[in-house]
Amino acid sequence: MPAPGLRPLSASSWAWLHDRTDWGYSNSGLIMSEGQALLVDTQFTLHAAEELLSAVEAVCPREHIGCLVCTHQNGDHTWGNQLLPGAEIITSAAGAAGLCQEMGPEQLTALIHSGRTGAAAAYVARHFAHFDFTGITVMGPTRTFQGREDVKVGTVLVELIDLGAGHSAGDVAVHVPDEGVVFAGDALFSGAHMVVWSGSLSGCIRACQRLLDTGADVFVPGHGPLLDRSGAAEIRDRLSQVAEEATGHARRGVPLADAARRVMAGHASSWAHPERLFTQTAAAYAEAGVAGVPSSTLAMVEGMASLAC
Ligand SMILES: [Zn+2]
């Protein structure tokens, strides 16, 4: 597997990229100017966060990181927060409100080692058993915002954009307007299908458009390799196609499980994790007003596991 690396993107921006699409290997970002630094997301485990911060030391001392922006509250982006105890932690108000619904490290560890049989337990064990969540204390935001907020890092203007509910209950993007760079969090998955935890596929599509509307040329996705404008537009367009097809199935009364199978048959392509199309289909069903659509994390995992079999 490729080793993660810190890559310069512009005069003041760096991306910590895993260049892999497996669950849990998220990207992070660094913006540094005049002895001040802002970090975007902190990885899944303390080991991964320490690896990131060690690499950051090549650019600036970690003590210079006064501001940490969480693109959303999923553990694979926030469970290293405690390694920056002095930093302000910022996310959107909607993202902070969703924190109480997130699975904690103990719950995830218990689920992995529950010994339960069945497709969902096997799926979780296959994708998460190799991570060590020991010692993690979940640290939520110290400050929230709504809409948009400008932050200065040294002489660099940084725009925090509240994308609303899409991938998660509250997604945030970090934009460096003078350098054409966007850190998109999981509003963009590169080389893999989007997972929708929030039940809003239309929100995911709107978020892609909002990112493109910044005019940026470089997009750091939450997972996978860097994207350019055409890559971000392709993700928007594919989500739109899935939304249209899934909504059609919902209107014709096709059961969700059957619809998800049909959507996967038509849209799997070469991208990783086509089983995540279950979550996109379920989100489209919820938005179409279909009653009884499952929405819990476990139900989404069960749906994905059934498609992955
Ligand atoms: Zn993620």
CSV table of C-alpha atoms and ligand atoms in Angstrom, one decimal:
chain,number,residue,atom,x,y,z
A,1,MET,CA,0.0,0.0,0.0
A,2,PRO,CA,1.3,3.5,-0.7
A,3,ALA,CA,2.7,5.5,2.2
A,4,PRO,CA,0.9,8.8,3.0
A,5,GLY,CA,2.7,11.9,2.1
A,6,LEU,CA,2.6,15.7,2.7
A,7,ARG,CA,2.4,17.4,-0.7
A,8,PRO,CA,2.7,21.1,-1.4
A,9,LEU,CA,-0.3,22.4,-3.3
A,10,SER,CA,0.3,26.2,-3.4
A,11,ALA,CA,2.4,28.8,-1.6
A,12,SER,CA,0.6,28.2,1.7
A,13,SER,CA,-1.2,24.9,1.4
A,14,TRP,CA,-0.3,21.3,1.8
A,15,ALA,CA,-2.3,18.1,1.5
A,16,TRP,CA,-1.6,14.9,3.6
A,17,LEU,CA,-2.7,12.3,1.1
A,18,HIS,CA,-3.1,8.5,1.5
A,19,ASP,CA,-3.9,8.0,-2.2
A,20,ARG,CA,-6.0,5.0,-1.2
A,21,THR,CA,-9.7,4.4,-1.1
A,22,ASP,CA,-10.2,1.9,1.7
A,23,TRP,CA,-12.4,2.8,4.6
A,24,GLY,CA,-10.6,4.9,7.3
A,25,TYR,CA,-7.7,6.3,5.4
A,26,SER,CA,-8.7,10.0,5.2
A,27,ASN,CA,-6.8,13.0,3.9
A,28,SER,CA,-5.8,16.1,5.9
A,29,GLY,CA,-4.7,19.6,5.0
A,30,LEU,CA,-2.3,22.2,6.3
A,31,ILE,CA,-2.4,26.0,5.7
A,32,MET,CA,0.7,27.9,7.0
A,33,SER,CA,1.7,31.5,6.8
A,34,GLU,CA,3.9,33.8,8.9
A,35,GLY,CA,4.3,31.3,11.8
A,36,GLN,CA,0.6,30.5,12.0
A,37,ALA,CA,-1.0,27.3,10.9
A,38,LEU,CA,-4.4,25.7,10.4
A,39,LEU,CA,-4.9,22.0,10.2
A,40,VAL,CA,-7.9,20.3,8.4
A,41,ASP,CA,-8.9,17.0,10.0
A,42,THR,CA,-6.8,14.7,12.2
A,43,GLN,CA,-7.1,11.1,11.0
A,44,PHE,CA,-8.6,8.0,12.4
A,45,THR,CA,-6.2,6.8,15.1
A,46,LEU,CA,-3.6,8.3,17.4
A,47,HIS,CA,-0.9,6.5,15.4
A,48,ALA,CA,-2.2,8.0,12.1
A,49,ALA,CA,-2.5,11.5,13.7
A,50,GLU,CA,1.1,11.3,15.1
A,51,GLU,CA,2.4,10.3,11.6
A,52,LEU,CA,0.6,13.3,10.1
A,53,LEU,CA,1.9,15.7,12.8
A,54,SER,CA,5.5,14.4,12.4
A,55,ALA,CA,5.3,15.1,8.7
A,56,VAL,CA,3.9,18.6,9.4
A,57,GLU,CA,7.1,19.3,11.5
A,58,ALA,CA,9.0,19.5,8.2
A,59,VAL,CA,6.9,22.6,7.4
A,60,CYS,CA,6.3,24.2,10.8
A,61,PRO,CA,6.4,23.2,14.5
A,62,ARG,CA,3.2,21.6,15.5
A,63,GLU,CA,2.8,24.3,18.3
A,64,HIS,CA,2.1,26.8,15.5
A,65,ILE,CA,-1.2,25.0,14.7
A,66,GLY,CA,-3.6,27.3,16.6
A,67,CYS,CA,-6.7,26.3,14.6
A,68,LEU,CA,-8.1,22.9,13.7
A,69,VAL,CA,-11.0,22.7,11.3
A,70,CYS,CA,-13.1,19.5,11.3
A,71,THR,CA,-14.8,19.0,8.0
A,72,HIS,CA,-17.3,16.7,9.8
A,73,GLN,CA,-17.6,14.6,12.9
A,74,ASN,CA,-16.8,11.1,11.5
A,75,GLY,CA,-14.1,9.4,13.6
A,76,ASP,CA,-11.8,9.0,10.6
A,77,HIS,CA,-11.4,12.8,10.4
A,78,THR,CA,-11.5,13.7,14.1
A,79,TRP,CA,-10.1,11.0,16.4
A,80,GLY,CA,-6.6,12.5,16.4
A,81,ASN,CA,-7.9,15.9,17.8
A,82,GLN,CA,-6.5,15.3,21.3
A,83,LEU,CA,-2.9,15.5,19.9
A,84,LEU,CA,-3.5,19.3,19.5
A,85,PRO,CA,-4.7,20.2,23.0
A,86,GLY,CA,-4.0,23.9,22.6
A,87,ALA,CA,-5.8,24.4,19.3
A,88,GLU,CA,-9.2,25.9,18.7
A,89,ILE,CA,-11.4,23.3,17.1
A,90,ILE,CA,-14.0,24.7,14.6
A,91,THR,CA,-16.8,23.0,12.7
A,92,SER,CA,-20.3,24.0,11.6
A,93,ALA,CA,-23.2,24.2,14.1
A,94,ALA,CA,-25.0,21.4,12.2
A,95,GLY,CA,-21.9,19.2,12.3
A,96,ALA,CA,-21.5,19.8,16.0
A,97,ALA,CA,-25.2,18.9,16.6
A,98,GLY,CA,-24.6,15.6,14.8
A,99,LEU,CA,-21.7,14.6,17.0
A,100,CYS,CA,-24.1,13.0,19.5
A,101,GLN,CA,-25.2,10.5,16.9
A,102,GLU,CA,-21.7,9.4,15.9
A,103,MET,CA,-20.3,6.0,16.9
A,104,GLY,CA,-17.4,6.4,19.4
A,105,PRO,CA,-14.2,4.4,19.4
A,106,GLU,CA,-15.3,2.1,22.1
A,107,GLN,CA,-18.6,1.3,20.3
A,108,LEU,CA,-16.8,0.7,17.0
A,109,THR,CA,-14.2,-1.5,18.8
A,110,ALA,CA,-17.0,-3.4,20.4
A,111,LEU,CA,-18.8,-3.9,17.1
A,112,ILE,CA,-15.6,-5.1,15.4
A,113,HIS,CA,-15.0,-7.7,18.2
A,114,SER,CA,-18.6,-8.5,19.0
A,115,GLY,CA,-18.3,-12.0,17.5
A,116,ARG,CA,-21.6,-11.5,15.8
A,117,THR,CA,-22.2,-13.5,12.7
A,118,GLY,CA,-23.8,-12.2,9.6
A,119,ALA,CA,-22.9,-10.0,6.6
A,120,ALA,CA,-22.8,-6.7,8.5
A,121,ALA,CA,-20.4,-7.9,11.2
A,122,ALA,CA,-18.2,-9.5,8.7
A,123,TYR,CA,-18.1,-6.3,6.6
A,124,VAL,CA,-17.1,-4.2,9.6
A,125,ALA,CA,-14.5,-6.7,10.7
A,126,ARG,CA,-13.0,-6.9,7.2
A,127,HIS,CA,-12.7,-3.1,6.8
A,128,PHE,CA,-11.9,-1.9,10.4
A,129,ALA,CA,-10.3,-4.7,12.5
A,130,HIS,CA,-6.8,-3.6,11.5
A,131,PHE,CA,-7.2,-0.1,13.2
A,132,ASP,CA,-6.2,0.4,16.8
A,133,PHE,CA,-8.5,2.9,18.6
A,134,THR,CA,-6.7,2.6,21.9
A,135,GLY,CA,-6.4,5.8,23.9
A,136,ILE,CA,-8.7,7.9,21.9
A,137,THR,CA,-10.7,10.6,23.7
A,138,VAL,CA,-13.3,12.2,21.4
A,139,MET,CA,-12.8,15.9,21.4
A,140,GLY,CA,-15.6,18.0,19.9
A,141,PRO,CA,-15.5,21.5,18.6
A,142,THR,CA,-14.6,24.5,20.8
A,143,ARG,CA,-16.3,26.9,18.3
A,144,THR,CA,-19.0,26.6,15.6
A,145,PHE,CA,-20.2,28.7,12.8
A,146,GLN,CA,-23.1,28.9,10.3
A,147,GLY,CA,-23.0,29.8,6.7
A,148,ARG,CA,-19.5,31.1,6.1
A,149,GLU,CA,-16.7,32.3,8.2
A,150,ASP,CA,-13.4,34.0,7.2
A,151,VAL,CA,-10.3,33.1,9.2
A,152,LYS,CA,-6.8,34.7,8.8
A,153,VAL,CA,-3.8,32.4,8.9
A,154,GLY,CA,-0.8,34.7,8.9
A,155,THR,CA,-1.4,36.8,5.8
A,156,VAL,CA,-3.6,34.1,4.1
A,157,LEU,CA,-7.4,34.5,4.0
A,158,VAL,CA,-9.2,31.2,4.6
A,159,GLU,CA,-12.9,30.7,4.0
A,160,LEU,CA,-14.8,28.1,6.0
A,161,ILE,CA,-17.9,27.0,4.1
A,162,ASP,CA,-20.9,25.4,5.8
A,163,LEU,CA,-22.1,22.9,3.3
A,164,GLY,CA,-25.1,21.7,5.4
A,165,ALA,CA,-26.2,18.1,5.5
A,166,GLY,CA,-24.9,15.8,2.7
A,167,HIS,CA,-22.3,13.2,3.4
A,168,SER,CA,-22.8,13.8,7.2
A,169,ALA,CA,-25.3,15.8,9.3
A,170,GLY,CA,-23.1,18.9,8.7
A,171,ASP,CA,-20.2,19.1,6.3
A,172,VAL,CA,-17.6,21.9,6.1
A,173,ALA,CA,-15.1,22.8,3.3
A,174,VAL,CA,-12.0,24.9,3.7
A,175,HIS,CA,-11.2,27.3,0.8
A,176,VAL,CA,-8.0,29.2,0.2
A,177,PRO,CA,-9.4,31.7,-2.4
A,178,ASP,CA,-6.2,33.4,-3.4
A,179,GLU,CA,-4.6,30.0,-4.1
A,180,GLY,CA,-7.5,28.1,-5.7
A,181,VAL,CA,-7.4,25.3,-3.2
A,182,VAL,CA,-10.4,23.6,-1.5
A,183,PHE,CA,-10.2,21.0,1.3
A,184,ALA,CA,-13.5,19.3,0.7
A,185,GLY,CA,-13.6,16.6,3.4
A,186,ASP,CA,-16.1,13.9,2.5
A,187,ALA,CA,-18.1,16.2,0.3
A,188,LEU,CA,-15.8,14.6,-2.3
A,189,PHE,CA,-14.6,11.0,-2.5
A,190,SER,CA,-12.0,10.4,-5.2
A,191,GLY,CA,-11.9,7.0,-6.9
A,192,ALA,CA,-14.6,5.6,-4.7
A,193,HIS,CA,-18.3,6.0,-4.3
A,194,MET,CA,-19.8,8.5,-1.8
A,195,VAL,CA,-21.3,7.2,1.4
A,196,VAL,CA,-24.3,9.2,2.5
A,197,TRP,CA,-24.9,9.0,6.3
A,198,SER,CA,-27.3,12.0,6.5
A,199,GLY,CA,-30.1,10.9,4.2
A,200,SER,CA,-29.6,13.9,1.9
A,201,LEU,CA,-28.3,12.9,-1.6
A,202,SER,CA,-29.5,16.3,-2.9
A,203,GLY,CA,-27.3,17.9,-0.2
A,204,CYS,CA,-24.3,16.0,-1.6
A,205,ILE,CA,-25.0,17.2,-5.1
A,206,ARG,CA,-25.5,20.8,-3.9
A,207,ALA,CA,-22.2,20.6,-1.9
A,208,CYS,CA,-20.3,19.5,-5.1
A,209,GLN,CA,-21.8,22.5,-6.9
A,210,ARG,CA,-20.9,24.8,-4.1
A,211,LEU,CA,-17.3,23.6,-4.2
A,212,LEU,CA,-17.1,24.2,-7.9
A,213,ASP,CA,-18.7,27.6,-7.5
A,214,THR,CA,-15.6,28.7,-5.5
A,215,GLY,CA,-13.7,28.7,-8.8
A,216,ALA,CA,-10.9,26.6,-7.2
A,217,ASP,CA,-8.7,24.4,-9.4
A,218,VAL,CA,-7.5,21.9,-6.8
A,219,PHE,CA,-9.8,19.9,-4.6
A,220,VAL,CA,-8.5,17.7,-1.7
A,221,PRO,CA,-11.1,15.0,-1.2
A,222,GLY,CA,-11.8,13.4,2.1
A,223,HIS,CA,-10.4,10.1,0.7
A,224,GLY,CA,-8.4,9.2,-2.4
A,225,PRO,CA,-6.2,11.2,-4.8
A,226,LEU,CA,-6.4,14.9,-5.6
A,227,LEU,CA,-9.1,16.1,-7.9
A,228,ASP,CA,-9.3,18.9,-10.5
A,229,ARG,CA,-12.4,20.7,-11.6
A,230,SER,CA,-13.5,18.0,-14.1
A,231,GLY,CA,-13.0,15.3,-11.4
A,232,ALA,CA,-15.2,17.2,-9.0
A,233,ALA,CA,-17.8,17.8,-11.7
A,234,GLU,CA,-17.8,14.1,-12.6
A,235,ILE,CA,-18.7,13.3,-9.0
A,236,ARG,CA,-21.6,15.8,-9.0
A,237,ASP,CA,-22.9,14.4,-12.2
A,238,ARG,CA,-22.7,10.8,-11.1
A,239,LEU,CA,-24.5,11.6,-7.9
A,240,SER,CA,-27.2,13.4,-10.0
A,241,GLN,CA,-27.6,10.3,-12.2
A,242,VAL,CA,-28.0,8.0,-9.2
A,243,ALA,CA,-30.5,10.4,-7.6
A,244,GLU,CA,-32.6,10.5,-10.8
A,245,GLU,CA,-32.6,6.7,-11.2
A,246,ALA,CA,-33.2,5.9,-7.5
A,247,THR,CA,-36.0,8.5,-7.3
A,248,GLY,CA,-37.7,6.8,-10.3
A,249,HIS,CA,-37.5,3.4,-8.6
A,250,ALA,CA,-39.0,5.0,-5.4
A,251,ARG,CA,-41.9,6.5,-7.4
A,252,ARG,CA,-42.6,3.1,-9.0
A,253,GLY,CA,-42.7,1.4,-5.6
A,254,VAL,CA,-39.6,-0.8,-6.2
A,255,PRO,CA,-38.4,-2.1,-2.8
A,256,LEU,CA,-35.3,-0.4,-1.5
A,257,ALA,CA,-33.1,-3.5,-1.6
A,258,ASP,CA,-34.0,-4.2,-5.2
A,259,ALA,CA,-33.5,-0.6,-6.2
A,260,ALA,CA,-30.1,-0.5,-4.6
A,261,ARG,CA,-29.1,-3.7,-6.6
A,262,ARG,CA,-30.3,-2.1,-9.8
A,263,VAL,CA,-28.5,1.1,-9.1
A,264,MET,CA,-25.3,-0.7,-8.3
A,265,ALA,CA,-25.6,-2.8,-11.5
A,266,GLY,CA,-25.8,0.4,-13.6
A,267,HIS,CA,-23.4,2.7,-11.7
A,268,ALA,CA,-20.7,0.6,-10.1
A,269,SER,CA,-18.1,1.5,-12.7
A,270,SER,CA,-14.4,1.1,-11.6
A,271,TRP,CA,-14.8,3.2,-8.5
A,272,ALA,CA,-14.1,1.4,-5.2
A,273,HIS,CA,-17.0,0.5,-2.8
A,274,PRO,CA,-19.9,0.3,-5.2
A,275,GLU,CA,-21.9,-1.2,-2.2
A,276,ARG,CA,-22.0,2.4,-0.9
A,277,LEU,CA,-24.6,3.0,-3.6
A,278,PHE,CA,-27.0,1.5,-1.1
A,279,THR,CA,-26.6,4.6,1.1
A,280,GLN,CA,-27.2,6.9,-1.9
A,281,THR,CA,-30.3,4.9,-2.9
A,282,ALA,CA,-31.6,4.9,0.6
A,283,ALA,CA,-31.0,8.7,0.8
A,284,ALA,CA,-32.9,9.2,-2.4
A,285,TYR,CA,-35.8,7.0,-1.1
A,286,ALA,CA,-35.9,9.1,2.1
A,287,GLU,CA,-36.1,12.3,0.2
A,288,ALA,CA,-38.8,10.9,-2.1
A,289,GLY,CA,-40.9,10.4,1.1
A,290,VAL,CA,-40.8,6.6,1.1
A,291,ALA,CA,-41.9,5.4,4.6
A,292,GLY,CA,-39.7,3.2,6.7
A,293,VAL,CA,-36.3,3.9,5.0
A,294,PRO,CA,-33.6,2.8,7.4
A,295,SER,CA,-31.3,5.7,8.5
A,296,SER,CA,-29.1,4.4,11.4
A,297,THR,CA,-25.4,3.8,10.9
A,298,LEU,CA,-25.9,0.1,11.5
A,299,ALA,CA,-28.8,-0.1,9.0
A,300,MET,CA,-26.6,1.6,6.4
A,301,VAL,CA,-23.8,-0.9,7.1
A,302,GLU,CA,-26.2,-3.8,6.8
A,303,GLY,CA,-27.4,-2.5,3.5
A,304,MET,CA,-23.9,-2.0,2.2
A,305,ALA,CA,-22.8,-5.5,3.4
A,306,SER,CA,-25.8,-7.1,1.7
A,307,LEU,CA,-24.7,-5.5,-1.6
A,308,ALA,CA,-21.1,-6.4,-1.1
A,309,CYS,CA,-21.9,-10.1,-0.7
B,1,ZN,ZN,-14.1,9.9,5.8
